PDB file of C-alpha atoms in Angstrom:
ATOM      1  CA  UNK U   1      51.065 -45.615 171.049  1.00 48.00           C
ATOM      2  CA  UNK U   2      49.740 -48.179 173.538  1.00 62.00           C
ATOM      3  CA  UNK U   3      45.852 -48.158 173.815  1.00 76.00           C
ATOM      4  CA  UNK U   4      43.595 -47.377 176.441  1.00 73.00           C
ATOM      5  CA  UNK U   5      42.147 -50.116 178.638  1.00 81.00           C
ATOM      6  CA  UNK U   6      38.562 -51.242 177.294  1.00 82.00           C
ATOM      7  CA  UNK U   7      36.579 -49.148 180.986  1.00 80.00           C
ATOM      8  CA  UNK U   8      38.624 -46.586 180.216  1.00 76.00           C
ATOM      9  CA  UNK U   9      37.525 -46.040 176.248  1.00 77.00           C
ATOM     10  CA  UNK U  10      33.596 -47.067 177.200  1.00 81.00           C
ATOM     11  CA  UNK U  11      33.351 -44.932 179.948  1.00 82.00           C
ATOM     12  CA  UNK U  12      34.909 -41.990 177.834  1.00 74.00           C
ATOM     13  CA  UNK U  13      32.437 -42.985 174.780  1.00 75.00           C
ATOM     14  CA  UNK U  14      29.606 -42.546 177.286  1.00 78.00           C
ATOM     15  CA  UNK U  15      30.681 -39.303 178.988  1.00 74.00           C
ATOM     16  CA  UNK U  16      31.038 -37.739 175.155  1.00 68.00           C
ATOM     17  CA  UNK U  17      27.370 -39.578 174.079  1.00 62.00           C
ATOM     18  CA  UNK U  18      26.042 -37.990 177.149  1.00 73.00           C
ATOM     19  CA  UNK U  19      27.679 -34.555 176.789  1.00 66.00           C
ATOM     20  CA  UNK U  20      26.352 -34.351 172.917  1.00 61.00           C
ATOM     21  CA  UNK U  21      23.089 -35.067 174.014  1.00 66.00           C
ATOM     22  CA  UNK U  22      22.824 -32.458 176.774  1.00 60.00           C
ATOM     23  CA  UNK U  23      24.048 -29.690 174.503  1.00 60.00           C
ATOM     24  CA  UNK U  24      22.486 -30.846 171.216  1.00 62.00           C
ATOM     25  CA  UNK U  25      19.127 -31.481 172.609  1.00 54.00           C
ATOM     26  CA  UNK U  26      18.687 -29.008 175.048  1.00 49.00           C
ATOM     27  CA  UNK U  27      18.498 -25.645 172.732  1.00 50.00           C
ATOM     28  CA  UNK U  28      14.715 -27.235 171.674  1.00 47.00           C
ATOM     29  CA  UNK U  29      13.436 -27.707 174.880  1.00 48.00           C
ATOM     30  CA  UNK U  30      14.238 -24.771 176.068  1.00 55.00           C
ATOM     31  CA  UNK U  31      12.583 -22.712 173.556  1.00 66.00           C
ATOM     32  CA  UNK U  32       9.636 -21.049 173.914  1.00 75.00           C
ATOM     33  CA  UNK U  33       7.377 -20.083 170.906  1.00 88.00           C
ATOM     34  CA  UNK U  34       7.703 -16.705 170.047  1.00 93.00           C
ATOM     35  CA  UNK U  35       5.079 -14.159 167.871  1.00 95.00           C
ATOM     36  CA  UNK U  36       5.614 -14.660 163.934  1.00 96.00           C
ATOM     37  CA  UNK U  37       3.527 -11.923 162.831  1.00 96.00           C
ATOM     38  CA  UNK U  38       0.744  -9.078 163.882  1.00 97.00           C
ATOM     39  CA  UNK U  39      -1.886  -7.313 162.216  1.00 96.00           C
ATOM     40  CA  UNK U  40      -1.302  -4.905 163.039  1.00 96.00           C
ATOM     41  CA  UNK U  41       2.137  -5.037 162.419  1.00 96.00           C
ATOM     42  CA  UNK U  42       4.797  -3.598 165.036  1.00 97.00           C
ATOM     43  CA  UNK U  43       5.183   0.199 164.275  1.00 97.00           C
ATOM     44  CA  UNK U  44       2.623   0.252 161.409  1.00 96.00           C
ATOM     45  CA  UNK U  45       0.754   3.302 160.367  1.00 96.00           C
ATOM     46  CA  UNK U  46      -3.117   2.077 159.477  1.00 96.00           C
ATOM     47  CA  UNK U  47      -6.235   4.059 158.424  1.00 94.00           C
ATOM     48  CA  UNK U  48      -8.521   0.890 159.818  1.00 93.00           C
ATOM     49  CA  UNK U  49      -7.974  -1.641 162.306  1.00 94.00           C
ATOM     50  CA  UNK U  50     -11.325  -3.972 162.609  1.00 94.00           C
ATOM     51  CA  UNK U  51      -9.826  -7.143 163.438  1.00 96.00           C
ATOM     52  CA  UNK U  52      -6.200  -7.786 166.070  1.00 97.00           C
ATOM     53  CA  UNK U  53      -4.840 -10.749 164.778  1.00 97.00           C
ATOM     54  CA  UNK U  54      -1.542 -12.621 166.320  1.00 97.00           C
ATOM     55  CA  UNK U  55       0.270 -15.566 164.765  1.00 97.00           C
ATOM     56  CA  UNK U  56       2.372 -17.843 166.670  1.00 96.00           C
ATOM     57  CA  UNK U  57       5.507 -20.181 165.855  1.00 95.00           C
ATOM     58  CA  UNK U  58       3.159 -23.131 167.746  1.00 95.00           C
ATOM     59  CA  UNK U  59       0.034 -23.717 169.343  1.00 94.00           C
ATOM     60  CA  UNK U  60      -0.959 -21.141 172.199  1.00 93.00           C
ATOM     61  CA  UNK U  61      -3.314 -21.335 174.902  1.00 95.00           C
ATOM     62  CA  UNK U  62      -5.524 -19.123 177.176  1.00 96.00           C
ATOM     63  CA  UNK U  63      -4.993 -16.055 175.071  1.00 96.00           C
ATOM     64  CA  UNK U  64      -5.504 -12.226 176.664  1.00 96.00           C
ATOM     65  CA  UNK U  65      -4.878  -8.906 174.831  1.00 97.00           C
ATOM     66  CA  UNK U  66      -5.372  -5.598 175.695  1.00 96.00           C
ATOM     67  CA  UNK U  67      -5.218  -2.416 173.455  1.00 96.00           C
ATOM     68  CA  UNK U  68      -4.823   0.415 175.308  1.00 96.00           C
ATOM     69  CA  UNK U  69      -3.133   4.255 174.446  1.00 93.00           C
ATOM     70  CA  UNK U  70       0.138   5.350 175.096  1.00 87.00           C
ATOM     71  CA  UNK U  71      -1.873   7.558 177.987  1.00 90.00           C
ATOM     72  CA  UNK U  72      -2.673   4.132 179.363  1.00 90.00           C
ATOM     73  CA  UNK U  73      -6.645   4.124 178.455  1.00 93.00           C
ATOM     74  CA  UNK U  74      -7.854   0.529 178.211  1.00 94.00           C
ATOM     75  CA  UNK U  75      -9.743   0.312 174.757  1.00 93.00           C
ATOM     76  CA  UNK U  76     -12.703  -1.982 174.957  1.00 93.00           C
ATOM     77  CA  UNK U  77     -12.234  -4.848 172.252  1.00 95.00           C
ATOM     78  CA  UNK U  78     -13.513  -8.416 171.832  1.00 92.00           C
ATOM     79  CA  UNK U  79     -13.093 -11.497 173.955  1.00 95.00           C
ATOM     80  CA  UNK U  80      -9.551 -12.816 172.424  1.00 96.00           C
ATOM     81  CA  UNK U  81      -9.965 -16.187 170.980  1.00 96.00           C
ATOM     82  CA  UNK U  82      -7.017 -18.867 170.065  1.00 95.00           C
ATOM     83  CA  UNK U  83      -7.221 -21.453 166.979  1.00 95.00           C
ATOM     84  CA  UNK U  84      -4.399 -23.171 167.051  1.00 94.00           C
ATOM     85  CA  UNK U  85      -1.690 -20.798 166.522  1.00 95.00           C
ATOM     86  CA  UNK U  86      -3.168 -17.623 165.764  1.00 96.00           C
ATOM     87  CA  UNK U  87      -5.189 -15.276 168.519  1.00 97.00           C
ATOM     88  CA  UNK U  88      -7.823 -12.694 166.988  1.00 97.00           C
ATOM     89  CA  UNK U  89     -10.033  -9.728 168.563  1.00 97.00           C
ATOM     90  CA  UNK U  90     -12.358  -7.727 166.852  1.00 96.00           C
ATOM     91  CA  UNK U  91     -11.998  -4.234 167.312  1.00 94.00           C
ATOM     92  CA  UNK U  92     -16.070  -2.341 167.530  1.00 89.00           C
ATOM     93  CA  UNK U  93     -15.951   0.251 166.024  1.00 88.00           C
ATOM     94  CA  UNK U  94     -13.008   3.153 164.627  1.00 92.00           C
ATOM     95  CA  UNK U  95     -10.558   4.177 166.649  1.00 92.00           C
ATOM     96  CA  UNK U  96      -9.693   7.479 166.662  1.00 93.00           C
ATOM     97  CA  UNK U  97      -6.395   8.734 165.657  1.00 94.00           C
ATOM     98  CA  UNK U  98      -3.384   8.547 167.769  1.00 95.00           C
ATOM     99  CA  UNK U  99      -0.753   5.834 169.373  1.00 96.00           C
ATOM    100  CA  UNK U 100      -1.692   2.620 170.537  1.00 97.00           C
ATOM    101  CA  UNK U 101      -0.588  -0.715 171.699  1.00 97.00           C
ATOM    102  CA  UNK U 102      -1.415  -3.927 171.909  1.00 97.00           C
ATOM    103  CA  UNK U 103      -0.413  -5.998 175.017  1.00 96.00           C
ATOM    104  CA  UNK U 104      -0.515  -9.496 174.701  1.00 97.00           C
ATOM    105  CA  UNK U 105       0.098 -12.577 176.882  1.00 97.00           C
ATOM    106  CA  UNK U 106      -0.439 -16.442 176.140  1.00 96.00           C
ATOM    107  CA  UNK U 107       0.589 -19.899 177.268  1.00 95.00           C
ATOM    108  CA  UNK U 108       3.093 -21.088 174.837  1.00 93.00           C
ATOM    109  CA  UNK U 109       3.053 -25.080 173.409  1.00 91.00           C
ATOM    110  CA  UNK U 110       6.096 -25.765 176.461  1.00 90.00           C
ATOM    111  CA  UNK U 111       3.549 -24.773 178.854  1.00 91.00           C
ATOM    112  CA  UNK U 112       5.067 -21.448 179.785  1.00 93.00           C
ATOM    113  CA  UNK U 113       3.649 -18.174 179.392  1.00 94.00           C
ATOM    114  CA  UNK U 114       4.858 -15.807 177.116  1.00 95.00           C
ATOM    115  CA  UNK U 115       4.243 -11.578 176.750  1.00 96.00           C
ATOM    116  CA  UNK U 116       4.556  -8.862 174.374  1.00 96.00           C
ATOM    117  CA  UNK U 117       3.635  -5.614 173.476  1.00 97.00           C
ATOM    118  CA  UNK U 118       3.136  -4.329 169.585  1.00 97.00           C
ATOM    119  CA  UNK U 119       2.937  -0.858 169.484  1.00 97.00           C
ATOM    120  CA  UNK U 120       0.522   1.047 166.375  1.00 97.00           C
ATOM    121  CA  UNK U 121      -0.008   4.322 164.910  1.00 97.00           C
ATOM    122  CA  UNK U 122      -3.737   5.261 163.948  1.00 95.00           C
ATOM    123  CA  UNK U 123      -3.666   7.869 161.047  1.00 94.00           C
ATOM    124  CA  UNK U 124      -7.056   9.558 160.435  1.00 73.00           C
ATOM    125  CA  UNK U 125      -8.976   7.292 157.782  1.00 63.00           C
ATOM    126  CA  UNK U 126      -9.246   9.059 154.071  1.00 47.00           C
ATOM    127  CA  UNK U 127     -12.831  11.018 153.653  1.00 50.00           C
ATOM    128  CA  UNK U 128     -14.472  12.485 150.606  1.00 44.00           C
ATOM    129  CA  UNK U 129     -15.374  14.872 152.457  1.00 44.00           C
ATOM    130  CA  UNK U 130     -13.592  18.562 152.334  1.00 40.00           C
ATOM    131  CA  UNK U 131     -14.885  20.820 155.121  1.00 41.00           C
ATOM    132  CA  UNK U 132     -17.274  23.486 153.648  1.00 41.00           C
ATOM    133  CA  UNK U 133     -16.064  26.975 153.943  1.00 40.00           C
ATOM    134  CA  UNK U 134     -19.805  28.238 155.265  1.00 38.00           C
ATOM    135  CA  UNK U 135     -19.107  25.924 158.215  1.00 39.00           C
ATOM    136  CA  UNK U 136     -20.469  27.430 161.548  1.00 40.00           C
ATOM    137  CA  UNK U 137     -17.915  26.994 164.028  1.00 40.00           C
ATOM    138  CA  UNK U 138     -18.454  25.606 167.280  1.00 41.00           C
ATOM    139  CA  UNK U 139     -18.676  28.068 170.082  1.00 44.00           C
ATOM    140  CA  UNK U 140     -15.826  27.379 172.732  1.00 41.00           C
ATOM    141  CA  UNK U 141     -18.713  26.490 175.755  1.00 41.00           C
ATOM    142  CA  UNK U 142     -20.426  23.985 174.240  1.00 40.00           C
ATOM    143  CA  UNK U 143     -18.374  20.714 174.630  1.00 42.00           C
ATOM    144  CA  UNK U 144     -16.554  18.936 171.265  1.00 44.00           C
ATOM    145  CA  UNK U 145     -18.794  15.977 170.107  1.00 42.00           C
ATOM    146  CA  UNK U 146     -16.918  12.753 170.849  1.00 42.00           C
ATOM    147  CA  UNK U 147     -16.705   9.763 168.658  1.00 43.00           C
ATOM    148  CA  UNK U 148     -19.127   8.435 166.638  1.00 41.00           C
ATOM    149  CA  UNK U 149     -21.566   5.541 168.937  1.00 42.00           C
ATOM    150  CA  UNK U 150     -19.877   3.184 167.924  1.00 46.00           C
ATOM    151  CA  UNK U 151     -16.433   3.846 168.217  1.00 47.00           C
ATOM    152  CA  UNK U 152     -14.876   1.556 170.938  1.00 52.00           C
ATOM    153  CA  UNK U 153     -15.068   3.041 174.712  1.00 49.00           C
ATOM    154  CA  UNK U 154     -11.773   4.927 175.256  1.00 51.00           C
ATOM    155  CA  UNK U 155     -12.911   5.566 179.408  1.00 46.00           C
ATOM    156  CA  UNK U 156     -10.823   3.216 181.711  1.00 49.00           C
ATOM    157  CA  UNK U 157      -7.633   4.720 182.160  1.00 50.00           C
ATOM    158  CA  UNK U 158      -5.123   1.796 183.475  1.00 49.00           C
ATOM    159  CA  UNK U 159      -4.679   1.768 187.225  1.00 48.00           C
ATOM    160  CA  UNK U 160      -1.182   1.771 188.057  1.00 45.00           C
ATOM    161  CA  UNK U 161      -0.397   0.888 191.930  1.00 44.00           C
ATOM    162  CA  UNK U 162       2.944   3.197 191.546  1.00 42.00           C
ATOM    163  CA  UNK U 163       0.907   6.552 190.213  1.00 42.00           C
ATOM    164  CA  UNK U 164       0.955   9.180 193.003  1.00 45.00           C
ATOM    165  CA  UNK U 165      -2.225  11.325 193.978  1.00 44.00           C
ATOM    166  CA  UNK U 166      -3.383  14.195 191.807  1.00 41.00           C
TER     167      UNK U 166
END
């Protein structure tokens, strides 16, 4: 077999050095950093959620979450803070039974930002309590207590520009 002129095999070498490096290099620059774990976790059932905490495959910046119900009411929580990889919230007070989720958005290590959503279920916290047979019910006119003072605000429902008039 009569072999290839020497311009011929370097320029080949280089065109296959190049074309590894593209393609073997490439998958980790593209790659954004992605959500490792929750608490609370995607589709958990909890009795008590005090603190939202969010860890990350790499460091994060400029952190925002939002907890809201599947009704789209905002749920008033803490200022989101970000050490190093992980992003926590504290949560005020109980929240009431029900759906929720948590909405999250950060700027990932690349410098692009990255969005999620982690949806919860609240199940109504264990009491030693048993309700008392001589309970006096509550006539129907006078309104239903809400929750307790210092259960989180559940009052701003979320605007949506695509919601038609009542």
């Amino acid at each position: 077999m009569a072999s290839l002129p020497r311009s011929v095999r370097t320029t080949a070498v280089t065109a296959l050095c190049r074309a590894l490096f593209v393609l073997l290099g490439t998958p980790a620059a593209l790659a954004h950093d992605r959500l490792k774990s929750s608490s609370p976790a995607k589709d958990a059932k909890v009795s008590a959620v005090e603190r939202i905490r969010l860890e990350f495959s790499s460091r994060i910046r400029f952190p925002a979450l939002a907890l809201r119900t599947t009704d789209d009411v905002i749920v008033d929580i803490g200022k989101a803070k970000a050490t190093g990889d992980t992003v926590t919230s504290e949560v005020p007070g109980p929240l009431p039974s029900g759906r929720y989720v948590i909405a999250w958005r950060v700027v990932s290590s690349d410098g692009h930002p990255i969005e999620g959503e982690i949806p919860f279920t609240m199940t109504a916290p264990a009491t030693s309590e048993t309700p008392s047979a001589t309970a006096t019910p509550t006539p129907a006119s006078t309104p239903e207590p809400s929750a307790s003072a210092s259960a989180p605000v559940l009052a701003r429902p979320l605007s949506r520009s695509n919601r038609g008039a009542s």
